[in-house]
mmCIF file of C-alpha atoms in Angstrom:
data_model
loop_
_atom_site.group_PDB
_atom_site.id
_atom_site.type_symbol
_atom_site.label_atom_id
_atom_site.label_comp_id
_atom_site.label_asym_id
_atom_site.label_seq_id
_atom_site.Cartn_x
_atom_site.Cartn_y
_atom_site.Cartn_z
ATOM 1 C CA MET A 1 21.404 124.230 1.094
ATOM 2 C CA THR A 2 21.197 125.179 -2.573
ATOM 3 C CA ILE A 3 23.198 127.862 -4.317
ATOM 4 C CA THR A 4 20.051 129.940 -4.696
ATOM 5 C CA ALA A 5 19.313 129.678 -0.964
ATOM 6 C CA PHE A 6 22.831 130.931 -0.247
ATOM 7 C CA LEU A 7 22.465 133.803 -2.713
ATOM 8 C CA ARG A 8 19.076 134.724 -1.228
ATOM 9 C CA GLN A 9 20.757 135.051 2.185
ATOM 10 C CA GLU A 10 23.276 137.429 0.675
ATOM 11 C CA HIS A 11 20.476 139.366 -0.987
ATOM 12 C CA THR A 12 18.826 139.891 2.392
ATOM 13 C CA ILE A 13 21.986 141.519 3.724
ATOM 14 C CA LEU A 14 22.442 143.590 0.572
ATOM 15 C CA GLU A 15 18.815 144.733 0.714
ATOM 16 C CA GLU A 16 19.399 146.029 4.245
ATOM 17 C CA ARG A 17 22.257 148.157 2.895
ATOM 18 C CA LEU A 18 20.095 149.318 -0.005
ATOM 19 C CA ASP A 19 17.337 150.275 2.448
ATOM 20 C CA ALA A 20 19.877 152.303 4.420
ATOM 21 C CA LEU A 21 20.976 153.981 1.191
ATOM 22 C CA ALA A 22 17.364 154.812 0.317
ATOM 23 C CA ALA A 23 16.922 156.339 3.774
ATOM 24 C CA ALA A 24 20.100 158.373 3.347
ATOM 25 C CA ILE A 25 18.943 159.608 -0.061
ATOM 26 C CA GLY A 26 15.526 160.475 1.356
ATOM 27 C CA GLY A 27 17.018 162.301 4.313
ATOM 28 C CA GLY A 28 19.802 163.950 2.361
ATOM 29 C CA HIS A 29 22.469 162.874 4.853
ATOM 30 C CA GLY A 30 25.150 160.181 4.806
ATOM 31 C CA ILE A 31 24.621 159.306 1.168
ATOM 32 C CA ALA A 32 28.312 158.873 0.330
ATOM 33 C CA GLU A 33 28.994 156.619 3.300
ATOM 34 C CA SER A 34 25.862 154.579 2.752
ATOM 35 C CA LEU A 35 26.529 154.154 -0.959
ATOM 36 C CA ALA A 36 30.133 153.137 -0.306
ATOM 37 C CA LEU A 37 28.986 150.393 2.081
ATOM 38 C CA ALA A 38 26.260 149.164 -0.271
ATOM 39 C CA ALA A 39 28.543 149.274 -3.315
ATOM 40 C CA GLU A 40 31.304 147.303 -1.601
ATOM 41 C CA LEU A 41 28.849 144.668 -0.431
ATOM 42 C CA ALA A 42 27.315 144.508 -3.924
ATOM 43 C CA ARG A 43 30.735 144.092 -5.571
ATOM 44 C CA GLU A 44 31.634 141.253 -3.220
ATOM 45 C CA HIS A 45 28.262 139.602 -3.830
ATOM 46 C CA TYR A 46 28.567 139.973 -7.603
ATOM 47 C CA GLN A 47 31.982 138.285 -7.491
ATOM 48 C CA ARG A 48 30.601 135.363 -5.469
ATOM 49 C CA GLU A 49 27.601 135.141 -7.789
ATOM 50 C CA GLN A 50 29.707 134.966 -10.973
ATOM 51 C CA PRO A 51 30.163 131.141 -10.939
ATOM 52 C CA PHE A 52 26.380 130.832 -10.607
ATOM 53 C CA LEU A 53 25.912 133.080 -13.639
ATOM 54 C CA ASP A 54 28.558 131.162 -15.582
ATOM 55 C CA ARG A 55 26.648 127.936 -14.900
ATOM 56 C CA LEU A 56 23.341 129.600 -15.750
ATOM 57 C CA ALA A 57 24.825 130.632 -19.108
ATOM 58 C CA LEU A 58 24.983 126.949 -20.070
ATOM 59 C CA TYR A 59 21.179 126.833 -19.863
ATOM 60 C CA GLU A 60 20.094 130.438 -20.462
ATOM 61 C CA PRO A 61 22.925 132.510 -21.954
ATOM 62 C CA ALA A 62 20.784 135.588 -22.609
ATOM 63 C CA VAL A 63 19.486 135.653 -19.041
ATOM 64 C CA SER A 64 22.975 135.252 -17.642
ATOM 65 C CA ALA A 65 24.317 138.028 -19.867
ATOM 66 C CA LYS A 66 21.491 140.337 -18.792
ATOM 67 C CA LEU A 67 22.269 139.812 -15.092
ATOM 68 C CA ILE A 68 25.997 140.325 -15.646
ATOM 69 C CA ALA A 69 25.186 143.583 -17.441
ATOM 70 C CA GLN A 70 23.084 144.685 -14.466
ATOM 71 C CA HIS A 71 25.979 143.941 -12.108
ATOM 72 C CA GLU A 72 28.350 145.897 -14.324
ATOM 73 C CA GLU A 73 25.953 148.838 -14.548
ATOM 74 C CA ALA A 74 25.442 149.002 -10.782
ATOM 75 C CA SER A 75 29.208 148.845 -10.240
ATOM 76 C CA GLU A 76 29.734 151.579 -12.846
ATOM 77 C CA MET A 77 27.207 153.832 -11.107
ATOM 78 C CA ALA A 78 29.120 153.407 -7.843
ATOM 79 C CA VAL A 79 32.399 154.369 -9.550
ATOM 80 C CA ARG A 80 30.781 157.371 -11.215
ATOM 81 C CA PHE A 81 29.328 158.394 -7.843
ATOM 82 C CA GLU A 82 32.822 158.383 -6.340
ATOM 83 C CA GLU A 83 34.059 160.537 -9.236
ATOM 84 C CA ALA A 84 31.195 162.988 -8.774
ATOM 85 C CA LEU A 85 31.892 163.088 -5.029
ATOM 86 C CA ALA A 86 35.563 163.873 -5.637
ATOM 87 C CA ALA A 87 34.573 166.637 -8.072
ATOM 88 C CA GLY A 88 31.969 168.086 -5.691
ATOM 89 C CA GLN A 89 29.127 167.491 -8.139
ATOM 90 C CA THR A 90 26.358 167.164 -5.594
ATOM 91 C CA ARG A 91 23.506 167.036 -8.076
ATOM 92 C CA ASP A 92 25.159 164.254 -10.085
ATOM 93 C CA MET A 93 25.922 162.373 -6.874
ATOM 94 C CA LEU A 94 22.278 162.226 -5.928
ATOM 95 C CA ALA A 95 21.204 161.034 -9.383
ATOM 96 C CA LEU A 96 23.944 158.396 -9.430
ATOM 97 C CA ALA A 97 23.063 157.189 -5.932
ATOM 98 C CA ARG A 98 19.432 156.816 -6.972
ATOM 99 C CA ARG A 99 20.457 154.992 -10.149
ATOM 100 C CA PHE A 100 22.766 152.606 -8.262
ATOM 101 C CA HIS A 101 19.972 151.850 -5.808
ATOM 102 C CA ALA A 102 17.424 151.231 -8.567
ATOM 103 C CA ILE A 103 19.676 148.905 -10.570
ATOM 104 C CA ALA A 104 20.890 146.906 -7.573
ATOM 105 C CA GLN A 105 17.361 146.540 -6.197
ATOM 106 C CA HIS A 106 15.924 145.575 -9.587
ATOM 107 C CA ASN A 107 18.658 142.959 -10.007
ATOM 108 C CA ILE A 108 17.773 141.330 -6.697
ATOM 109 C CA ILE A 109 14.073 141.289 -7.518
ATOM 110 C CA GLU A 110 14.634 139.802 -10.963
ATOM 111 C CA GLU A 111 16.997 137.136 -9.682
ATOM 112 C CA GLU A 112 14.734 136.045 -6.861
ATOM 113 C CA ARG A 113 11.479 136.198 -8.805
ATOM 114 C CA ASP A 114 12.574 134.781 -12.164
ATOM 115 C CA VAL A 115 16.113 133.448 -12.214
ATOM 116 C CA PHE A 116 16.465 131.474 -8.997
ATOM 117 C CA PRO A 117 13.378 129.335 -9.669
ATOM 118 C CA LEU A 118 14.738 128.683 -13.170
ATOM 119 C CA ALA A 119 18.137 127.673 -11.788
ATOM 120 C CA ASP A 120 16.534 125.432 -9.180
ATOM 121 C CA ARG A 121 14.801 123.568 -12.006
ATOM 122 C CA CYS A 122 17.869 123.418 -14.285
ATOM 123 C CA PHE A 123 20.822 122.788 -11.978
ATOM 124 C CA THR A 124 21.477 119.215 -10.962
ATOM 125 C CA GLU A 125 22.456 118.252 -7.418
ATOM 126 C CA PRO A 126 26.115 117.824 -8.454
ATOM 127 C CA GLU A 127 26.050 121.284 -10.068
ATOM 128 C CA GLN A 128 24.541 122.762 -6.898
ATOM 129 C CA ALA A 129 27.188 121.057 -4.761
ATOM 130 C CA GLN A 130 29.986 122.217 -7.065
ATOM 131 C CA LEU A 131 28.817 125.845 -6.931
ATOM 132 C CA LEU A 132 28.535 125.746 -3.156
ATOM 133 C CA ALA A 133 31.934 124.087 -2.810
ATOM 134 C CA ALA A 134 33.467 126.876 -4.901
ATOM 135 C CA LEU A 135 32.232 129.236 -2.186
ATOM 136 C CA GLY A 136 33.571 127.016 0.589
ATOM 137 C CA ILE A 137 30.122 125.767 1.610
ATOM 138 C CA ARG A 138 29.238 122.118 2.109
ATOM 139 C CA ALA A 139 25.934 121.109 0.499
#
């Protein structure tokens, strides 16, 4: 297994949560619960993906920085959603939920379409093994 194969597996799970969030937004019900689940899963994924992005920065620092910024923006939207929820700002909540969904989904698409193929070409086998080992996975 490569690091990108592992991250793609995580993306599949995260996309299921994002689909559930989109359905909740579309139906107008369960948005807070759905966003909380998706945001927690995204945060955990972003933490596990950080060593990958650190390694990518050795080859493509601008690309790595862009992805980190996307992770930070998605996480910020989730925090702002929670603040809007606590303040009863329903209209803001909906806009923030949509924004979180859009950023998180765009990040997955960009990583899988552009970044993972780049990493597969750049990362050596020892680098792949090291990144997987950091996650407790044997190559």
